XYZ file of C-alpha atoms in Angstrom:
703
model
C -36.899 40.690 78.249
C -35.756 44.283 77.502
C -32.178 43.144 77.537
C -32.968 40.270 75.247
C -34.829 42.624 72.842
C -31.899 44.967 72.976
C -29.394 42.249 72.093
C -31.544 41.044 69.127
C -31.862 44.728 67.910
C -28.033 45.014 67.907
C -27.591 41.729 66.055
C -30.096 42.739 63.336
C -28.473 46.161 63.148
C -24.981 44.582 62.510
C -26.457 42.223 60.009
C -28.158 44.997 58.025
C -24.919 47.085 58.244
C -22.845 44.210 56.827
C -25.318 43.502 54.062
C -25.198 47.137 53.193
C -21.435 47.052 52.807
C -21.418 43.810 50.794
C -24.097 44.998 48.383
C -23.466 48.673 48.048
C -19.770 49.084 48.594
C -18.398 45.718 47.374
C -21.258 44.539 45.266
C -19.499 44.996 41.872
C -16.371 43.192 43.070
C -18.240 40.268 44.425
C -20.516 40.043 41.391
C -17.353 39.997 39.162
C -15.922 37.151 41.366
C -19.166 35.241 41.138
C -19.005 35.443 37.332
C -15.378 34.191 37.185
C -16.063 30.675 36.337
C -12.882 29.407 34.542
C -9.088 29.654 34.629
C -7.790 28.895 31.178
C -4.039 28.162 30.733
C -2.666 29.075 27.356
C 0.841 29.171 25.876
C 2.447 32.018 24.032
C 5.305 31.504 21.610
C 8.880 32.467 22.150
C 11.609 33.123 19.575
C 13.266 30.051 18.009
C 16.835 29.115 18.700
C 19.586 30.662 16.598
C 21.833 28.826 14.146
C 25.601 29.407 13.958
C 28.326 28.094 11.709
C 31.356 26.130 13.154
C 33.246 29.419 13.781
C 30.459 31.031 15.859
C 29.143 33.208 12.925
C 25.487 33.833 13.081
C 23.625 32.110 10.172
C 19.930 32.322 11.228
C 18.757 34.878 13.765
C 15.472 36.352 15.154
C 14.524 39.928 14.314
C 12.077 41.410 16.857
C 9.058 43.319 15.349
C 6.072 45.158 16.673
C 2.859 43.206 16.579
C -0.779 43.668 17.218
C -2.808 40.630 18.444
C -6.386 39.675 19.189
C -7.441 37.139 21.796
C -10.928 35.672 21.078
C -13.237 34.720 23.990
C -14.714 31.209 24.284
C -18.182 32.662 23.432
C -17.376 35.465 20.966
C -19.806 38.281 20.491
C -19.703 38.867 16.665
C -21.239 42.254 16.934
C -18.623 43.386 19.463
C -15.858 41.851 17.305
C -17.041 43.902 14.348
C -17.125 47.062 16.349
C -13.596 46.387 17.671
C -12.410 45.737 14.113
C -13.999 49.013 12.912
C -12.223 50.940 15.721
C -8.890 49.311 15.035
C -9.149 50.035 11.349
C -9.085 53.674 12.099
C -5.756 53.259 13.986
C -3.750 51.004 11.623
C -3.366 50.266 8.004
C -4.144 46.633 7.139
C -3.398 44.971 3.779
C -6.468 43.425 2.110
C -4.793 40.976 -0.244
C -5.718 38.014 1.879
C -9.408 38.755 1.733
C -11.174 36.185 -0.458
C -14.466 36.565 -2.408
C -16.261 34.336 0.197
C -15.085 36.725 2.930
C -16.409 39.615 1.034
C -19.863 37.859 0.485
C -20.122 37.023 4.169
C -19.277 40.628 5.045
C -21.720 41.977 2.506
C -24.593 39.997 4.018
C -23.709 41.101 7.451
C -23.671 44.784 6.358
C -26.853 44.539 4.079
C -29.377 42.463 5.824
C -32.356 43.814 3.937
C -30.672 43.474 0.525
C -29.508 40.073 1.422
C -33.154 38.961 2.300
C -34.333 40.351 -1.015
C -31.900 37.864 -2.755
C -34.364 35.128 -1.692
C -37.758 34.808 -3.334
C -41.039 34.806 -1.563
C -41.558 31.209 -2.543
C -38.273 30.259 -0.974
C -39.022 32.025 2.263
C -42.349 30.235 2.345
C -40.437 26.937 1.822
C -38.192 27.934 4.634
C -41.119 28.669 7.065
C -42.584 25.265 6.127
C -39.246 23.596 6.955
C -38.748 22.631 3.369
C -35.532 24.591 3.335
C -32.956 24.855 6.093
C -31.337 28.116 7.345
C -28.042 27.126 5.704
C -29.955 26.556 2.342
C -31.145 30.160 2.437
C -27.598 31.404 3.308
C -26.229 29.422 0.353
C -28.829 30.966 -1.950
C -27.890 34.438 -0.750
C -24.143 33.788 -1.262
C -24.753 32.441 -4.796
C -26.912 35.442 -5.842
C -24.541 38.211 -4.669
C -23.147 39.749 -7.820
C -19.705 41.165 -8.631
C -21.439 44.558 -8.667
C -22.646 44.117 -5.112
C -19.092 43.404 -3.988
C -17.687 46.434 -5.931
C -19.899 48.498 -3.612
C -17.679 47.669 -0.622
C -15.446 50.630 0.023
C -11.629 50.424 0.710
C -12.337 51.274 4.377
C -14.890 48.467 4.642
C -12.422 45.981 3.010
C -9.859 46.975 5.633
C -12.293 46.353 8.465
C -13.129 43.052 6.806
C -9.341 42.180 6.686
C -9.063 42.820 10.385
C -12.211 41.067 11.287
C -11.000 38.064 9.265
C -7.924 37.899 11.436
C -10.145 38.060 14.583
C -12.164 35.034 13.517
C -9.321 32.936 12.212
C -7.801 32.593 15.724
C -8.596 30.064 18.419
C -10.361 30.835 21.692
C -8.068 32.185 24.375
C -5.051 32.170 22.033
C -3.459 35.428 20.871
C -3.894 35.742 17.097
C -1.525 37.941 15.112
C -3.526 40.681 13.421
C -0.582 42.631 12.021
C 3.164 41.949 12.512
C 4.774 43.314 9.332
C 5.435 47.026 8.883
C 3.750 47.982 12.124
C 4.960 51.582 12.591
C 5.890 53.057 15.867
C 2.913 55.432 15.666
C 0.468 52.626 15.111
C 1.994 50.626 17.933
C 1.761 53.665 20.331
C -1.812 54.599 19.301
C -3.202 51.110 19.670
C -1.429 50.779 23.026
C -3.084 53.983 24.247
C -6.538 52.733 23.131
C -6.476 49.163 24.452
C -9.321 49.902 27.090
C -11.754 50.575 24.126
C -10.448 47.631 22.113
C -11.588 44.453 23.973
C -9.298 41.501 23.039
C -6.701 43.623 21.337
C -3.126 43.842 22.603
C 0.307 44.949 21.503
C 3.395 42.816 21.774
C 6.731 42.052 20.311
C 6.888 39.287 17.709
C 9.897 37.918 15.801
C 10.812 36.850 12.342
C 13.695 34.719 10.934
C 16.453 36.534 9.405
C 19.300 35.007 7.340
C 22.778 36.600 7.555
C 23.976 35.023 4.301
C 20.730 35.554 2.459
C 20.092 32.623 0.129
C 23.372 30.783 0.980
C 22.473 27.248 2.098
C 18.892 28.424 2.390
C 17.457 25.192 0.932
C 19.246 23.182 3.555
C 18.378 25.397 6.449
C 14.723 24.961 5.683
C 11.604 27.077 6.397
C 9.199 27.668 9.189
C 5.497 28.204 8.891
C 4.151 31.729 9.260
C 1.694 32.820 11.992
C -1.083 32.615 9.394
C -0.175 29.114 8.447
C 0.321 27.791 11.931
C 0.583 24.068 12.244
C 0.851 21.967 9.000
C -2.476 20.328 8.370
C -1.030 16.865 7.983
C 0.602 16.989 11.424
C -1.806 18.999 13.544
C -2.666 16.076 15.793
C 0.958 15.308 16.380
C 1.881 18.863 17.376
C -1.196 19.427 19.570
C -0.358 16.216 21.447
C 3.054 17.834 22.101
C 1.712 21.025 23.641
C 1.683 23.189 20.581
C -1.049 25.734 19.728
C -2.717 25.702 16.361
C -1.169 28.991 15.303
C 2.404 28.176 16.387
C 5.177 28.553 13.916
C 7.103 25.249 13.345
C 9.883 24.023 11.129
C 8.418 22.836 7.820
C 11.530 21.535 6.194
C 15.140 20.266 6.507
C 17.199 21.614 9.472
C 14.341 23.676 10.913
C 12.067 20.604 10.812
C 14.736 18.070 11.899
C 15.662 20.028 14.953
C 12.203 21.338 15.785
C 12.311 20.027 19.328
C 15.598 21.768 19.979
C 14.784 25.129 18.274
C 11.145 25.545 19.518
C 12.058 26.719 22.988
C 10.021 26.610 26.160
C 6.759 28.676 25.788
C 5.418 31.095 28.279
C 2.469 29.627 30.154
C -0.297 32.278 30.932
C -3.440 31.838 33.008
C -6.366 33.710 31.642
C -9.143 34.492 34.147
C -12.492 34.574 32.216
C -16.128 35.297 32.986
C -19.069 33.100 32.153
C -19.002 34.346 28.595
C -15.342 33.555 28.142
C -14.167 37.087 28.179
C -10.694 37.540 29.540
C -10.841 39.521 32.861
C -7.160 39.216 33.889
C -3.977 37.289 33.007
C -0.961 36.214 34.933
C 2.222 34.416 33.962
C 2.547 30.895 35.383
C 5.901 30.009 33.828
C 8.338 32.263 32.067
C 9.278 31.159 28.577
C 12.718 30.783 27.193
C 13.748 30.916 23.440
C 14.838 27.756 21.778
C 18.306 26.251 22.167
C 20.922 27.228 19.495
C 22.476 24.979 16.918
C 26.173 25.131 15.999
C 26.664 23.752 12.455
C 29.634 21.814 11.146
C 29.408 24.138 8.117
C 32.116 26.748 7.482
C 30.139 29.539 5.934
C 33.239 31.298 4.617
C 34.019 28.004 2.755
C 30.315 27.583 1.719
C 30.048 31.049 0.231
C 33.382 30.725 -1.541
C 32.401 27.292 -3.100
C 29.052 28.705 -4.240
C 30.751 31.515 -5.950
C 33.301 29.108 -7.686
C 30.401 26.973 -8.882
C 28.498 29.933 -10.195
C 31.424 31.351 -12.069
C 32.387 27.995 -13.552
C 28.784 27.300 -14.553
C 28.452 30.698 -16.277
C 31.811 30.199 -18.066
C 30.834 26.740 -19.322
C 27.375 27.927 -20.459
C 29.064 30.591 -22.610
C 29.726 27.666 -24.935
C 26.980 25.587 -26.542
C 26.001 23.167 -23.629
C 22.198 23.200 -23.604
C 21.735 20.532 -20.889
C 24.291 21.737 -18.462
C 22.319 23.422 -15.732
C 23.763 22.368 -12.292
C 26.861 21.555 -10.223
C 27.564 20.324 -6.820
C 30.413 20.268 -4.329
C 30.403 18.546 -0.963
C 33.357 18.772 1.397
C 33.557 16.867 4.751
C 35.961 15.789 7.381
C 36.603 12.148 6.583
C 37.556 11.348 10.124
C 34.436 12.676 11.906
C 31.832 12.961 9.182
C 31.304 16.738 9.730
C 30.074 18.378 6.586
C 32.171 21.453 6.021
C 30.403 22.745 2.987
C 27.445 21.421 0.844
C 27.204 23.739 -2.119
C 25.019 23.413 -5.337
C 23.832 25.766 -7.874
C 21.191 25.541 -10.575
C 21.059 27.541 -13.818
C 17.560 28.457 -15.078
C 16.095 30.815 -17.606
C 13.235 32.763 -16.005
C 11.201 35.193 -18.287
C 13.887 35.094 -20.879
C 16.706 35.945 -18.331
C 19.375 33.511 -17.121
C 19.477 33.234 -13.297
C 21.398 30.973 -10.914
C 19.689 29.640 -7.867
C 20.871 27.863 -4.664
C 20.565 24.138 -5.069
C 22.634 22.819 -2.111
C 19.850 20.468 -1.273
C 20.452 18.669 -4.541
C 23.560 17.051 -2.942
C 21.207 14.748 -1.145
C 17.966 14.770 -3.080
C 19.223 14.196 -6.690
C 21.307 11.255 -7.992
C 23.385 10.635 -11.090
C 25.684 8.090 -12.797
C 29.070 8.903 -11.423
C 31.368 7.117 -13.872
C 34.937 6.059 -12.928
C 35.036 7.940 -9.669
C 33.595 4.730 -8.073
C 36.352 2.461 -9.301
C 38.047 2.479 -5.891
C 34.953 0.594 -4.617
C 35.233 -1.888 -7.482
C 38.822 -2.633 -6.736
C 38.218 -3.137 -3.050
C 35.128 -5.316 -3.789
C 37.397 -7.518 -5.839
C 39.725 -7.900 -2.812
C 36.793 -8.454 -0.345
C 35.129 -11.122 -2.519
C 38.385 -12.883 -2.970
C 38.467 -12.786 -6.773
C 41.461 -10.388 -6.999
C 44.742 -10.086 -5.050
C 46.381 -6.706 -4.224
C 48.885 -5.926 -6.927
C 47.366 -8.360 -9.306
C 48.024 -7.634 -13.023
C 45.411 -7.870 -15.789
C 45.774 -7.207 -19.552
C 43.877 -4.100 -20.646
C 42.438 -5.092 -24.042
C 39.292 -4.499 -25.942
C 36.688 -7.078 -24.904
C 34.681 -8.488 -27.821
C 31.516 -10.302 -26.942
C 29.153 -11.974 -29.439
C 26.510 -9.603 -30.894
C 27.860 -6.460 -29.141
C 30.280 -3.575 -29.836
C 33.745 -3.981 -28.183
C 33.992 -2.718 -24.577
C 37.342 -1.131 -23.733
C 39.193 1.533 -21.831
C 39.927 4.989 -23.298
C 43.431 3.541 -23.658
C 44.806 0.133 -24.166
C 47.987 -0.913 -22.465
C 49.485 -3.798 -20.716
C 50.958 -6.171 -23.294
C 51.564 -9.593 -22.088
C 52.145 -8.658 -18.546
C 49.093 -6.258 -18.207
C 48.627 -3.559 -15.619
C 48.364 -3.431 -11.900
C 45.461 -2.271 -9.699
C 47.076 0.962 -8.772
C 48.008 1.664 -12.502
C 44.384 0.860 -13.378
C 43.162 3.411 -10.900
C 45.832 5.959 -12.037
C 44.919 5.615 -15.764
C 41.222 4.837 -15.025
C 41.163 1.430 -16.766
C 37.678 0.221 -17.649
C 38.915 -3.284 -18.653
C 40.499 -3.897 -15.292
C 37.119 -3.232 -13.643
C 35.189 -5.302 -16.278
C 37.349 -8.248 -15.611
C 36.892 -7.873 -11.884
C 33.192 -7.801 -12.269
C 33.294 -10.884 -14.617
C 35.181 -12.775 -11.882
C 32.619 -11.773 -9.239
C 29.940 -13.048 -11.627
C 31.719 -16.382 -12.225
C 32.374 -15.620 -15.954
C 35.506 -16.137 -18.038
C 36.393 -14.060 -20.989
C 36.435 -15.818 -24.368
C 36.726 -13.483 -27.381
C 33.573 -13.356 -29.628
C 31.625 -15.612 -27.229
C 28.622 -14.800 -25.124
C 29.014 -13.419 -21.657
C 27.625 -15.825 -19.077
C 27.340 -14.067 -15.699
C 25.495 -15.155 -12.569
C 22.753 -12.605 -12.097
C 23.312 -12.661 -8.344
C 26.579 -10.863 -8.880
C 24.474 -7.481 -9.077
C 23.303 -8.089 -5.467
C 26.871 -9.022 -4.385
C 28.457 -5.911 -5.834
C 25.670 -3.662 -4.657
C 26.076 -5.039 -1.140
C 29.725 -4.264 -0.993
C 29.249 -0.833 -2.691
C 26.727 -0.029 0.125
C 29.463 -0.527 2.759
C 31.135 2.635 1.226
C 27.833 4.517 1.220
C 27.013 4.118 -2.505
C 23.359 3.238 -3.191
C 22.174 3.694 0.344
C 21.196 6.736 2.498
C 24.165 8.263 4.204
C 22.320 8.894 7.441
C 22.718 12.692 7.336
C 20.694 14.571 9.960
C 18.226 15.938 7.385
C 14.859 14.524 6.274
C 14.165 13.686 2.603
C 17.518 12.196 1.675
C 17.416 9.953 -1.476
C 19.164 6.585 -1.880
C 19.691 6.820 -5.658
C 18.307 4.714 -8.457
C 19.068 1.032 -8.916
C 19.233 -0.010 -12.531
C 16.815 -2.712 -13.591
C 18.479 -6.134 -13.774
C 17.776 -8.211 -16.931
C 19.161 -11.675 -17.363
C 19.507 -11.091 -21.067
C 21.854 -8.195 -20.493
C 24.776 -9.610 -18.304
C 26.919 -6.775 -19.711
C 25.199 -4.280 -17.389
C 27.362 -5.715 -14.565
C 30.320 -4.387 -16.438
C 28.717 -0.986 -16.717
C 27.926 -1.131 -12.948
C 31.646 -1.649 -12.299
C 32.560 1.636 -13.952
C 29.763 3.642 -12.403
C 27.360 3.696 -15.387
C 24.385 1.659 -14.222
C 23.214 2.743 -10.774
C 22.973 6.337 -9.686
C 24.279 7.947 -6.493
C 23.857 11.306 -4.825
C 26.896 13.828 -4.488
C 26.652 13.273 -0.758
C 27.099 9.510 -1.174
C 30.032 10.121 -3.323
C 31.585 12.189 -0.568
C 30.921 9.516 2.114
C 32.474 6.965 -0.295
C 35.712 8.818 -0.727
C 35.781 9.639 2.961
C 35.695 5.902 3.801
C 38.716 5.366 1.593
C 40.533 8.342 2.939
C 40.130 7.340 6.615
C 41.089 3.717 6.203
C 37.720 1.971 5.855
C 35.277 3.587 8.308
C 31.971 4.768 6.893
C 31.218 7.923 8.883
C 27.666 9.301 9.184
C 27.631 12.792 7.720
C 26.098 15.499 10.003
C 25.347 19.135 9.809
C 24.956 19.899 13.534
C 28.124 19.925 15.682
C 26.697 21.182 18.960
C 23.549 22.209 20.703
C 23.979 25.213 23.050
C 21.899 26.840 25.670
C 20.407 30.183 24.890
C 21.740 33.272 26.672
C 20.719 36.875 26.517
C 24.038 38.372 25.387
C 23.935 39.049 21.690
C 27.647 38.616 20.997
C 28.208 35.362 22.765
C 27.148 31.660 22.357
C 25.905 29.848 25.532
C 27.325 26.714 27.208
C 27.201 23.339 25.432
C 23.959 21.429 26.077
C 24.811 18.541 23.834
C 27.886 17.721 21.669
C 27.077 15.551 18.704
C 29.643 12.802 18.649
C 31.002 11.085 15.369
C 29.116 7.984 14.392
C 30.685 5.032 12.540
C 28.013 3.376 10.454
C 30.099 0.331 9.468
C 33.668 -0.718 9.067
C 35.015 -2.371 5.891
C 36.247 -5.988 6.488
C 39.719 -5.487 5.092
C 43.019 -7.282 5.240
C 46.195 -5.224 6.032
C 47.410 -3.392 2.985
C 44.249 -3.693 0.920
C 42.959 -0.091 1.331
C 46.514 1.225 1.078
C 46.602 -0.024 -2.525
C 43.496 1.988 -3.429
C 44.870 5.031 -1.518
C 48.066 4.692 -3.563
C 46.113 4.486 -6.673
C 44.275 7.633 -5.863
C 47.581 9.403 -5.016
C 48.927 8.535 -8.496
C 45.805 9.911 -10.104
C 46.749 13.395 -8.695
C 50.484 13.132 -8.325
C 51.918 10.888 -11.084
C 52.633 12.300 -14.525
C 50.268 9.762 -16.140
C 47.495 10.401 -13.586
C 44.224 11.575 -15.014
C 44.137 14.550 -12.685
C 47.855 15.261 -12.316
C 47.722 18.244 -14.733
C 45.318 19.914 -12.380
C 46.618 18.843 -8.976
C 50.248 17.823 -9.489
C 51.561 21.201 -8.445
C 49.111 21.697 -5.471
C 51.081 22.247 -2.232
C 48.540 20.154 -0.177
C 49.375 16.714 -1.695
C 46.092 15.660 -3.237
C 44.747 12.165 -3.770
C 41.800 11.874 -6.269
C 39.815 9.832 -8.735
C 38.145 11.349 -11.880
C 34.903 10.095 -13.439
C 33.006 10.509 -16.730
C 29.712 8.788 -17.275
C 28.030 8.562 -20.653
C 24.350 8.088 -20.771
C 20.977 9.242 -22.212
C 19.880 12.676 -20.958
C 17.467 12.270 -18.057
C 17.138 15.894 -16.902
C 14.252 18.330 -16.650
C 13.951 19.390 -20.195
C 11.081 17.681 -21.999
C 11.001 15.591 -25.194
C 12.705 15.163 -27.600
C 15.745 15.814 -25.448
C 15.178 12.711 -23.378
C 16.948 10.710 -26.033
C 20.129 12.821 -26.270
C 23.424 11.456 -25.203
C 25.269 13.460 -22.556
C 28.301 13.073 -20.230
C 28.307 13.581 -16.460
C 31.706 14.541 -15.120
C 32.758 13.850 -11.503
C 35.798 14.135 -9.144
C 36.422 12.720 -5.760
C 39.556 13.376 -3.636
C 41.100 14.142 -0.282
C 44.082 15.942 1.143
C 46.732 15.657 2.329
C 46.942 12.070 0.983
C 49.225 10.962 3.839
C 47.020 12.514 6.620
C 43.532 13.289 5.200
C 41.742 16.170 6.829
C 39.241 17.018 4.064
C 37.353 14.949 1.441
C 35.544 16.307 -1.538
C 33.091 15.205 -4.223
C 32.377 17.242 -7.364
C 29.495 16.399 -9.562
C 28.480 18.106 -12.793
C 25.678 16.348 -14.656
C 25.089 16.698 -18.340
C 28.177 18.730 -18.848
C 28.480 18.175 -22.518
C 27.012 16.181 -25.441
C 29.949 14.635 -27.297
C 33.621 14.143 -26.722
C 34.585 16.948 -29.149
C 32.946 19.502 -26.857
C 34.181 18.123 -23.505
C 34.984 20.501 -20.776
C 36.899 19.581 -17.549
C 34.635 21.733 -15.431
C 34.852 19.100 -12.612
C 38.616 19.634 -12.444
C 38.351 23.458 -12.556
C 35.750 23.396 -9.714
C 37.744 20.817 -7.742
C 41.085 22.578 -7.891
C 39.691 25.921 -7.021
C 37.598 24.455 -4.203
C 40.505 22.564 -2.601
C 42.709 25.688 -2.990
C 40.104 27.742 -1.183
C 39.819 25.320 1.654
C 43.581 25.406 2.492
C 43.663 29.155 1.777
C 40.913 29.755 4.326
C 42.526 27.350 6.785
C 45.807 29.379 6.686
C 43.967 32.627 7.009
C 42.171 31.573 10.195
C 45.421 30.229 11.703
C 47.237 33.514 10.989
C 44.325 35.873 12.147
C 44.775 37.509 15.478
C 42.294 36.109 17.987
C 39.379 38.500 18.326
C 37.055 38.832 21.394
C 35.765 35.374 21.979
C 32.349 34.684 20.550
C 31.847 31.787 22.925
C 31.366 32.510 26.610
C 34.574 30.668 27.793
C 33.801 31.103 31.435
C 30.523 29.374 31.042
C 31.957 26.642 28.921
C 34.716 26.001 31.477
C 32.146 25.722 34.256
C 29.996 23.382 32.136
C 32.985 21.130 31.377
C 34.134 21.168 35.059
C 30.677 20.084 36.222
C 30.534 17.444 33.532
C 33.907 15.938 34.702
C 32.734 16.160 38.316
C 29.565 14.271 37.420
C 31.528 11.656 35.565
């Protein structure tokens, strides 16, 4: 029995000793473990991918910047948050321009409880106690009765606290919210870092901001991203949340940034926050390291892009020195006709702001605005005549004024042909309207009888539009950007059959400058409509700042459709285009005849009622659009170009060949830059050739 009691005594002693250690020595640790009830996984953003031009020059980069963040718990303590905001306000300077009147009223009520109660009458408090008024009704009454004088009583220091507190409350639980990421000084960053233990939820980190090496050049095409304050666009919140985004993530809002969001966004860092029962973060650990987004290599040559923008700006200013009130924009698109790569897409817009003339980037107008293009589209008319079987290559027609009953004569700017007429190539060279009119009449099943009415099958509009669309005219080009316009189709009226004749010379439907570039590229390459594209390659991100990573994906050329042509058909149109620029009678020969790069071209002038942005009564003014399409060298095309200058002048006496000036300078610049790059000594490779070689070798092995 004594031995038994002794053993029991030892067991109880050990138990008491163990309980003492657990409760006294390790009590706090175990209590903390008990209170840890949830592991919350959150994502933190990473820098977006960079954007380079075709030569490896950086176009869009990320600039690191100091940032101060706040992570709100799942069950926030508003009093603690306010105290933290007050402490943080003493360490940093915070702008108050985002503080709203409602923010100030809420803050005033929190700071002045007794005064806020006094804003409600005794009768109203009695109604509240009798459940005749709800708590939110009382709060609304208080907000309504806070005066401007009350708000003026808030000091600058209090407004700064409010601005910080506002950022605290605008975030989402367990997700870091940017409190300040602009102009955070090194002193602010250091002081906040030193005091993190007394600032629950506050942290210091490195954020990033987009930077543009070429400033506003091509900015409208590159697009924008949302700020950390904006977060996800409201109209697409559900979509992004379903794809693992956080509500305050920055995303592409427009154009290239939006189109390639999935490529540029990167792989976010996954963090596990260990929280207590109240949702306060006790500890964090990284689950998956993040990686910035993949990089884009554009088809754009930024040297050419900037040069074209300068040319347009100079020619616009020169033209505006005369009296041309409606002239306010000009466009140039250059592309490789064989691949569809857009080499440059330049546009400028002239505006008067606060009485001062300014010129803005309007590159986007190449695909979002459309105009009547005039005779530049006559190549499509001639080929449509062949493809419908109404004309034969080399066919002659008499160029004569066409006189229909009840209308003014319709004619070319010249009349020539005599009894034998003019050929298709001569019609293109001299830009004959009548040749195109007679082609359209044949398609519409009409015969010309002087002074008689014109009887055209209304279905001919659909026929010609269908054939024009095969060149890219009147349909979207398929460029890798959102928001492209297809142009405007004129309204067909059976009582106006002559509109088909206007259509044949580019004065009925409207097309975008990009469509015009796709059209001339189709003629240049022998009948293949290539899809224009702005992205050449997608590359993996690497840490070296002076190198581009290995290719992740190379964008291949895409043929959208092929013209159904007999041998020799398109060569007739190509010859006509060559004569325009090279023959003495060609409409562009005085501008390109001496060019060393052997240009082929087609000029255009479209007369019509002004339909630009200026208000009435200018909507009824007659203006002329001037255009130019071309490619070079004509025997082996490597570059195609479209120049569009809407509303260039108001009458023939004030005409200016601004389309030719821009076109010649633009094509000269292309070949000048090409020669410079060939002659330049190779510098240290921007692209990591070793990585590229390994990638290509692996690809070949896999194949």
